[in-house]
């Protein structure tokens, strides 16, 4: 049966900090980004190349899209929104590259556990023979060994299958939750910066009449549900896409997953777009002056 | 009931019931977009963009159900 893990798996730990396969993928993406942007900055002043024109064309398209939402504030928020969009987009597409889910890495730990189990079973058998000879005195030791054997056999049952080295960063709930929390904090920050603390807090705590007091409570709840909806929408789409591709490739090994791959490229683009568009809409709502 | 069987039924119910609402929603959105397109054919690109966005929001609800189903199934 095919192996699907809902959480990112730990490859190794660095000073006690577990490095999962999705962290590794996000680092790879970060390096790609850095190299590409350095290359772009180096080539920008020179004779215009196709690459520079292509990037400018895409950035221009993104800018005019955000401009339809944020109007005159677009220049301030564009770097933030565009980097969210590009990071999510490339992270989604990285997970679709061949080899990202299929190159695996087998941890050596389960085999060691297996050997230990055998050894203990052997000693256990010997102890029992000893017990037959000496009677009550050895009883406690045997019991202890028995318990240890039990735990080791449990470990052996949970033998870890080989884990993929890379996994799309956005197919990990931690990553999308982090993006959602960053978006939430920035929305609050810019809301306070543009409207002022008193004006912004009035949206949530309003004692002028009972109806606006209760709508304020609802506003607080909807504010926090933004984090959850951001995180789960992105994670669910990308993870479901990976599961879909894995299941289709498992059922029909040849060619059948090709249309689904195209669908996933489209979904990855749409989800990056939806995340940054929603972020832009929430920002424009937060910085608007209320009456 | 056998726990594994209960798990499978719970998975199927979570995604099956969760897909009803988004299905209706996407149908309404698609229908609305078609009507808008019929009334105003030159606004196609604007209608298409906002239709895809709205469909993505409706679909997100189904995705929540799918996440729950996957959590039930694989943990």
CSV table of C-alpha atoms in Angstrom, one decimal:
chain,number,residue,atom,x,y,z
A,1,UNK,CA,0.0,0.0,0.0
A,2,UNK,CA,1.2,3.5,-0.7
A,3,UNK,CA,2.7,5.5,2.1
A,4,UNK,CA,1.0,8.9,2.8
A,5,UNK,CA,2.1,11.0,5.7
A,6,UNK,CA,0.0,14.0,6.8
A,7,UNK,CA,2.9,15.6,8.6
A,8,UNK,CA,6.4,16.3,7.4
A,9,UNK,CA,8.9,13.7,8.5
A,10,UNK,CA,12.1,14.3,10.3
A,11,UNK,CA,15.2,13.6,8.3
A,12,UNK,CA,17.8,14.4,10.9
A,13,UNK,CA,18.2,16.7,13.8
A,14,UNK,CA,20.6,19.7,14.0
A,15,UNK,CA,21.5,20.5,17.7
A,16,UNK,CA,18.3,19.0,18.9
A,17,UNK,CA,16.2,20.8,16.3
A,18,UNK,CA,14.4,18.4,14.0
A,19,UNK,CA,15.0,19.1,10.3
A,20,UNK,CA,12.0,17.8,8.3
A,21,UNK,CA,11.9,17.2,4.6
A,22,UNK,CA,9.6,20.3,4.0
A,23,UNK,CA,12.1,22.6,5.8
A,24,UNK,CA,14.8,21.2,3.5
A,25,UNK,CA,12.6,22.0,0.5
A,26,UNK,CA,11.9,25.5,1.7
A,27,UNK,CA,15.7,26.0,2.1
A,28,UNK,CA,16.3,24.8,-1.4
A,29,UNK,CA,13.6,27.2,-2.6
A,30,UNK,CA,15.2,30.0,-0.6
A,31,UNK,CA,18.6,29.3,-2.3
A,32,UNK,CA,17.0,29.2,-5.7
A,33,UNK,CA,15.3,32.6,-5.0
A,34,UNK,CA,18.5,34.2,-3.8
A,35,UNK,CA,20.5,33.0,-6.8
A,36,UNK,CA,17.9,34.0,-9.2
A,37,UNK,CA,17.3,37.5,-7.7
A,38,UNK,CA,21.1,38.1,-7.6
A,39,UNK,CA,21.4,37.1,-11.2
A,40,UNK,CA,18.4,39.3,-12.1
A,41,UNK,CA,19.9,42.3,-10.2
A,42,UNK,CA,23.2,41.8,-11.9
A,43,UNK,CA,21.6,41.7,-15.4
A,44,UNK,CA,19.1,44.4,-14.9
A,45,UNK,CA,21.2,47.4,-15.9
A,46,UNK,CA,22.8,45.7,-18.8
A,47,UNK,CA,21.3,45.2,-22.3
A,48,UNK,CA,17.8,44.0,-21.8
A,49,UNK,CA,17.5,40.3,-22.1
A,50,UNK,CA,14.5,38.0,-22.6
A,51,UNK,CA,14.6,37.0,-19.0
A,52,UNK,CA,14.5,40.6,-17.7
A,53,UNK,CA,11.6,41.4,-20.0
A,54,UNK,CA,9.7,38.3,-18.9
A,55,UNK,CA,10.2,39.0,-15.2
A,56,UNK,CA,9.2,42.7,-15.7
A,57,UNK,CA,6.1,41.6,-17.7
A,58,UNK,CA,5.0,39.3,-14.8
A,59,UNK,CA,5.7,41.8,-12.1
A,60,UNK,CA,3.8,44.4,-14.1
A,61,UNK,CA,0.8,42.1,-14.4
A,62,UNK,CA,0.8,41.4,-10.6
A,63,UNK,CA,1.1,45.1,-9.9
A,64,UNK,CA,-1.9,46.0,-11.9
A,65,UNK,CA,-3.9,43.2,-10.3
A,66,UNK,CA,-3.2,44.4,-6.8
A,67,UNK,CA,-3.8,48.0,-7.9
A,68,UNK,CA,-7.4,47.1,-8.6
A,69,UNK,CA,-7.8,46.2,-4.9
A,70,UNK,CA,-5.5,48.5,-3.0
A,71,UNK,CA,-5.7,51.6,-5.2
A,72,UNK,CA,-3.2,54.3,-4.1
A,73,UNK,CA,-1.6,52.2,-1.4
A,74,UNK,CA,-0.3,49.5,-3.8
A,75,UNK,CA,3.2,50.8,-3.9
A,76,UNK,CA,3.6,50.3,-0.1
A,77,UNK,CA,2.2,46.8,0.0
A,78,UNK,CA,3.4,45.4,-3.4
A,79,UNK,CA,6.7,43.9,-2.2
A,80,UNK,CA,5.0,42.1,0.6
A,81,UNK,CA,2.2,40.7,-1.4
A,82,UNK,CA,4.3,39.8,-4.4
A,83,UNK,CA,6.9,37.9,-2.3
A,84,UNK,CA,4.0,36.0,-0.6
A,85,UNK,CA,2.6,35.1,-4.0
A,86,UNK,CA,6.0,34.1,-5.6
A,87,UNK,CA,7.1,32.1,-2.6
A,88,UNK,CA,3.8,30.2,-2.3
A,89,UNK,CA,3.7,29.7,-6.1
A,90,UNK,CA,7.2,28.3,-6.4
A,91,UNK,CA,6.8,26.2,-3.3
A,92,UNK,CA,3.7,24.6,-4.7
A,93,UNK,CA,5.4,23.9,-8.0
A,94,UNK,CA,8.5,22.6,-6.4
A,95,UNK,CA,6.4,19.8,-5.0
A,96,UNK,CA,5.3,18.8,-8.5
A,97,UNK,CA,8.9,18.3,-9.9
A,98,UNK,CA,9.8,14.7,-10.5
A,99,UNK,CA,11.9,13.3,-7.8
A,100,UNK,CA,10.6,15.5,-5.0
A,101,UNK,CA,8.3,12.9,-3.5
A,102,UNK,CA,10.0,9.8,-5.0
A,103,UNK,CA,13.7,10.1,-3.9
A,104,UNK,CA,13.6,8.6,-0.5
A,105,UNK,CA,16.0,8.1,2.4
A,106,UNK,CA,15.9,5.1,4.6
A,107,UNK,CA,16.7,5.6,8.3
A,108,UNK,CA,19.0,3.0,9.8
A,109,UNK,CA,17.3,3.0,13.2
A,110,UNK,CA,14.6,0.3,12.8
A,111,UNK,CA,17.2,-2.3,11.9
A,112,UNK,CA,19.2,-1.6,15.0
A,113,UNK,CA,16.1,-2.0,17.1
A,114,UNK,CA,15.4,-5.3,15.3
A,115,UNK,CA,18.8,-6.7,16.2
A,116,UNK,CA,18.4,-5.6,19.8
A,117,UNK,CA,15.1,-7.4,20.0
A,118,UNK,CA,16.7,-10.6,18.9
A,119,UNK,CA,19.5,-10.3,21.4
A,120,UNK,CA,17.2,-9.7,24.3
A,121,UNK,CA,14.9,-12.5,23.3
A,122,UNK,CA,18.0,-14.7,23.4
A,123,UNK,CA,19.1,-13.5,26.8
A,124,UNK,CA,15.5,-13.8,28.0
A,125,UNK,CA,15.4,-17.5,27.0
A,126,UNK,CA,18.7,-18.1,28.8
A,127,UNK,CA,17.4,-16.3,31.9
A,128,UNK,CA,14.4,-18.5,32.0
A,129,UNK,CA,16.6,-21.5,32.0
A,130,UNK,CA,18.6,-20.0,34.8
A,131,UNK,CA,15.4,-19.3,36.7
A,132,UNK,CA,14.4,-22.9,36.4
A,133,UNK,CA,17.7,-23.8,38.1
A,134,UNK,CA,17.8,-21.1,40.9
A,135,UNK,CA,14.1,-20.5,41.6
A,136,UNK,CA,12.8,-17.3,43.2
A,137,UNK,CA,16.0,-15.2,43.3
A,138,UNK,CA,16.3,-14.5,39.6
A,139,UNK,CA,12.6,-13.8,39.2
A,140,UNK,CA,12.7,-10.0,39.4
A,141,UNK,CA,15.5,-9.8,36.7
A,142,UNK,CA,13.5,-11.9,34.3
A,143,UNK,CA,10.4,-9.8,34.8
A,144,UNK,CA,12.4,-6.6,34.0
A,145,UNK,CA,13.8,-8.2,30.9
A,146,UNK,CA,10.4,-9.2,29.9
A,147,UNK,CA,9.1,-5.6,30.0
A,148,UNK,CA,12.1,-4.4,28.0
A,149,UNK,CA,11.5,-7.0,25.3
A,150,UNK,CA,7.9,-5.8,25.2
A,151,UNK,CA,8.9,-2.2,24.4
A,152,UNK,CA,11.4,-3.2,21.8
A,153,UNK,CA,8.9,-5.4,20.0
A,154,UNK,CA,6.6,-2.4,19.9
A,155,UNK,CA,9.3,-0.3,18.3
A,156,UNK,CA,9.8,-3.0,15.7
A,157,UNK,CA,6.1,-3.0,14.8
A,158,UNK,CA,6.2,0.8,14.1
A,159,UNK,CA,9.0,0.4,11.6
A,160,UNK,CA,9.4,3.6,9.6
A,161,UNK,CA,9.0,3.3,5.9
A,162,UNK,CA,11.6,5.2,3.7
A,163,UNK,CA,10.9,8.9,3.9
A,164,UNK,CA,11.1,11.3,0.9
A,165,UNK,CA,14.0,13.8,1.1
A,166,UNK,CA,12.0,16.7,-0.2
A,167,UNK,CA,8.3,17.6,0.3
A,168,UNK,CA,6.6,20.7,-1.0
A,169,UNK,CA,7.0,23.3,1.8
A,170,UNK,CA,3.3,24.3,1.6
A,171,UNK,CA,2.2,20.7,2.0
A,172,UNK,CA,3.2,21.0,5.6
A,173,UNK,CA,0.7,22.6,8.0
A,174,UNK,CA,3.4,24.3,10.1
A,175,UNK,CA,4.5,26.3,7.0
A,176,UNK,CA,1.0,27.4,6.0
A,177,UNK,CA,0.1,28.2,9.6
A,178,UNK,CA,3.3,30.4,9.9
A,179,UNK,CA,2.3,32.2,6.7
A,180,UNK,CA,-1.2,32.7,8.1
A,181,UNK,CA,0.1,34.0,11.4
A,182,UNK,CA,2.5,36.4,9.6
A,183,UNK,CA,-0.4,37.7,7.4
A,184,UNK,CA,-2.7,38.1,10.5
A,185,UNK,CA,-0.1,40.1,12.5
A,186,UNK,CA,0.7,42.3,9.5
A,187,UNK,CA,-3.0,43.0,8.9
A,188,UNK,CA,-3.3,44.1,12.5
A,189,UNK,CA,-0.1,46.2,12.4
A,190,UNK,CA,-1.1,48.1,9.2
A,191,UNK,CA,-4.6,48.5,10.5
A,192,UNK,CA,-3.3,50.2,13.6
A,193,UNK,CA,-0.6,52.2,11.6
A,194,UNK,CA,-3.1,53.6,9.2
A,195,UNK,CA,-6.2,54.2,11.3
A,196,UNK,CA,-4.6,54.7,14.7
A,197,UNK,CA,-5.0,52.5,17.7
A,198,UNK,CA,-8.2,54.0,19.0
A,199,UNK,CA,-9.9,54.0,15.6
A,200,UNK,CA,-8.8,50.4,14.9
A,201,UNK,CA,-9.9,49.1,18.3
A,202,UNK,CA,-13.3,50.8,17.9
A,203,UNK,CA,-14.1,48.1,15.2
A,204,UNK,CA,-13.8,45.4,17.9
A,205,UNK,CA,-14.9,47.1,21.1
A,206,UNK,CA,-17.8,49.4,20.6
A,207,UNK,CA,-20.0,50.3,23.6
A,208,UNK,CA,-22.2,52.8,21.9
A,209,UNK,CA,-25.1,50.4,21.5
A,210,UNK,CA,-25.7,46.7,22.2
A,211,UNK,CA,-25.8,45.7,18.5
A,212,UNK,CA,-22.4,47.2,17.6
A,213,UNK,CA,-21.0,45.6,20.8
A,214,UNK,CA,-22.1,42.1,19.5
A,215,UNK,CA,-20.9,42.7,16.0
A,216,UNK,CA,-17.6,43.7,17.6
A,217,UNK,CA,-17.4,40.3,19.2
A,218,UNK,CA,-18.2,38.7,15.8
A,219,UNK,CA,-15.4,40.8,14.3
A,220,UNK,CA,-12.9,39.5,16.8
A,221,UNK,CA,-13.9,35.9,16.0
A,222,UNK,CA,-13.7,36.4,12.2
A,223,UNK,CA,-10.4,38.1,12.7
A,224,UNK,CA,-8.9,35.0,14.3
A,225,UNK,CA,-10.6,32.6,11.9
A,226,UNK,CA,-8.6,34.3,9.1
A,227,UNK,CA,-5.5,32.5,10.4
A,228,UNK,CA,-7.2,29.1,10.2
A,229,UNK,CA,-8.8,29.7,6.8
A,230,UNK,CA,-5.5,30.9,5.4
A,231,UNK,CA,-3.6,27.9,6.8
A,232,UNK,CA,-6.1,25.2,6.0
A,233,UNK,CA,-7.0,26.4,2.5
A,234,UNK,CA,-3.4,26.4,1.3
A,235,UNK,CA,-2.4,23.2,3.1
A,236,UNK,CA,-5.5,21.3,2.1
A,237,UNK,CA,-5.2,22.2,-1.6
A,238,UNK,CA,-1.6,21.3,-1.9
A,239,UNK,CA,-1.6,18.2,0.3
A,240,UNK,CA,-4.8,16.9,-1.4
A,241,UNK,CA,-3.1,17.5,-4.8
A,242,UNK,CA,-0.1,15.4,-3.7
A,243,UNK,CA,-2.4,12.6,-2.4
A,244,UNK,CA,-4.3,12.7,-5.6
A,245,UNK,CA,-1.2,12.4,-7.7
A,246,UNK,CA,0.1,9.6,-5.5
A,247,UNK,CA,-3.2,7.6,-5.7
A,248,UNK,CA,-3.5,8.0,-9.5
A,249,UNK,CA,0.1,7.0,-10.0
A,250,UNK,CA,-0.5,4.0,-7.7
A,251,UNK,CA,-3.6,2.9,-9.7
A,252,UNK,CA,-2.4,3.5,-13.2
A,253,UNK,CA,1.4,3.8,-13.3
A,254,UNK,CA,1.8,5.1,-16.9
A,255,UNK,CA,0.6,8.5,-18.3
A,256,UNK,CA,-2.7,8.6,-16.3
A,257,UNK,CA,-1.3,11.2,-13.8
A,258,UNK,CA,-0.4,13.6,-16.6
A,259,UNK,CA,-3.8,15.5,-16.8
A,260,UNK,CA,-3.8,15.6,-13.0
A,261,UNK,CA,-0.3,17.1,-13.0
A,262,UNK,CA,-1.6,19.9,-15.3
A,263,UNK,CA,-4.5,20.4,-12.9
A,264,UNK,CA,-2.1,20.6,-10.0
A,265,UNK,CA,0.0,23.2,-11.8
A,266,UNK,CA,-3.1,25.3,-12.2
A,267,UNK,CA,-4.2,24.7,-8.6
A,268,UNK,CA,-0.8,25.8,-7.3
A,269,UNK,CA,-1.0,29.0,-9.3
A,270,UNK,CA,-4.6,29.7,-8.2
A,271,UNK,CA,-3.8,29.0,-4.5
A,272,UNK,CA,-0.9,31.4,-4.6
A,273,UNK,CA,-3.1,34.0,-6.2
A,274,UNK,CA,-6.0,33.4,-3.7
A,275,UNK,CA,-3.7,33.7,-0.7
A,276,UNK,CA,-2.2,37.0,-1.9
A,277,UNK,CA,-5.5,38.4,-3.2
A,278,UNK,CA,-7.2,37.7,0.1
A,279,UNK,CA,-4.3,39.2,2.0
A,280,UNK,CA,-4.7,42.3,-0.2
A,281,UNK,CA,-8.4,42.5,0.4
A,282,UNK,CA,-8.0,42.1,4.2
A,283,UNK,CA,-5.3,44.8,4.2
A,284,UNK,CA,-7.5,47.2,2.3
A,285,UNK,CA,-10.3,46.5,4.7
A,286,UNK,CA,-8.1,47.0,7.7
A,287,UNK,CA,-6.6,50.3,6.5
A,288,UNK,CA,-9.9,51.8,5.4
A,289,UNK,CA,-11.2,54.6,7.7
A,290,UNK,CA,-14.5,53.7,9.4
A,291,UNK,CA,-17.2,56.2,10.3
B,1,UNK,CA,-18.2,-1.8,15.8
B,2,UNK,CA,-14.7,-2.6,14.5
B,3,UNK,CA,-12.6,0.6,14.9
B,4,UNK,CA,-11.1,0.4,11.4
B,5,UNK,CA,-14.6,0.1,9.9
B,6,UNK,CA,-15.8,3.0,11.9
B,7,UNK,CA,-12.8,5.0,10.7
B,8,UNK,CA,-13.5,4.3,7.1
B,9,UNK,CA,-17.2,5.3,7.5
B,10,UNK,CA,-16.2,8.5,9.3
B,11,UNK,CA,-13.8,9.3,6.5
B,12,UNK,CA,-16.4,8.8,3.8
B,13,UNK,CA,-19.0,10.8,5.7
B,14,UNK,CA,-16.7,13.7,6.3
B,15,UNK,CA,-15.8,14.2,2.7
B,16,UNK,CA,-19.1,13.1,1.3
B,17,UNK,CA,-21.2,15.5,3.4
B,18,UNK,CA,-18.6,18.2,3.2
B,19,UNK,CA,-18.7,18.2,-0.6
B,20,UNK,CA,-22.5,18.9,-0.8
B,21,UNK,CA,-22.3,22.6,0.1
B,22,UNK,CA,-19.3,23.6,-2.0
B,23,UNK,CA,-20.9,21.7,-5.0
B,24,UNK,CA,-24.1,23.8,-4.7
B,25,UNK,CA,-22.0,26.9,-4.3
B,26,UNK,CA,-19.8,26.3,-7.3
B,27,UNK,CA,-22.9,25.6,-9.4
B,28,UNK,CA,-24.4,28.9,-8.4
B,29,UNK,CA,-21.2,30.8,-9.0
B,30,UNK,CA,-20.7,29.2,-12.5
B,31,UNK,CA,-24.4,29.9,-13.4
B,32,UNK,CA,-24.0,33.5,-12.3
B,33,UNK,CA,-20.9,33.9,-14.3
B,34,UNK,CA,-22.6,32.4,-17.4
B,35,UNK,CA,-25.5,34.9,-17.0
B,36,UNK,CA,-23.1,37.8,-16.6
B,37,UNK,CA,-21.2,36.6,-19.7
B,38,UNK,CA,-24.5,36.4,-21.7
B,39,UNK,CA,-25.5,39.9,-20.7
B,40,UNK,CA,-22.0,41.4,-21.2
B,41,UNK,CA,-19.8,39.3,-23.4
B,42,UNK,CA,-17.0,41.9,-23.7
B,43,UNK,CA,-16.2,41.7,-19.9
B,44,UNK,CA,-15.1,38.1,-20.3
B,45,UNK,CA,-11.6,38.4,-18.8
B,46,UNK,CA,-12.8,40.2,-15.6
B,47,UNK,CA,-15.7,37.8,-15.2
B,48,UNK,CA,-13.4,34.8,-15.6
B,49,UNK,CA,-10.8,36.0,-13.0
B,50,UNK,CA,-13.4,36.8,-10.4
B,51,UNK,CA,-15.3,33.5,-11.1
B,52,UNK,CA,-12.1,31.5,-10.6
B,53,UNK,CA,-11.4,33.3,-7.4
B,54,UNK,CA,-14.9,32.8,-6.1
B,55,UNK,CA,-14.8,29.1,-7.1
B,56,UNK,CA,-11.5,28.8,-5.2
B,57,UNK,CA,-13.2,30.2,-2.0
B,58,UNK,CA,-16.1,27.8,-2.4
B,59,UNK,CA,-13.8,24.9,-3.0
B,60,UNK,CA,-11.8,25.8,0.1
B,61,UNK,CA,-14.8,24.5,2.2
B,62,UNK,CA,-14.6,21.1,0.5
B,63,UNK,CA,-10.9,21.2,1.1
B,64,UNK,CA,-11.5,21.6,4.9
B,65,UNK,CA,-13.6,18.5,4.8
B,66,UNK,CA,-10.9,16.7,2.8
B,67,UNK,CA,-8.3,17.7,5.4
B,68,UNK,CA,-10.5,16.3,8.2
B,69,UNK,CA,-11.1,13.1,6.2
B,70,UNK,CA,-7.4,12.7,5.6
B,71,UNK,CA,-6.6,13.3,9.3
B,72,UNK,CA,-9.2,10.7,10.3
B,73,UNK,CA,-7.8,8.2,7.7
B,74,UNK,CA,-4.1,8.6,8.1
B,75,UNK,CA,-3.6,9.2,11.9
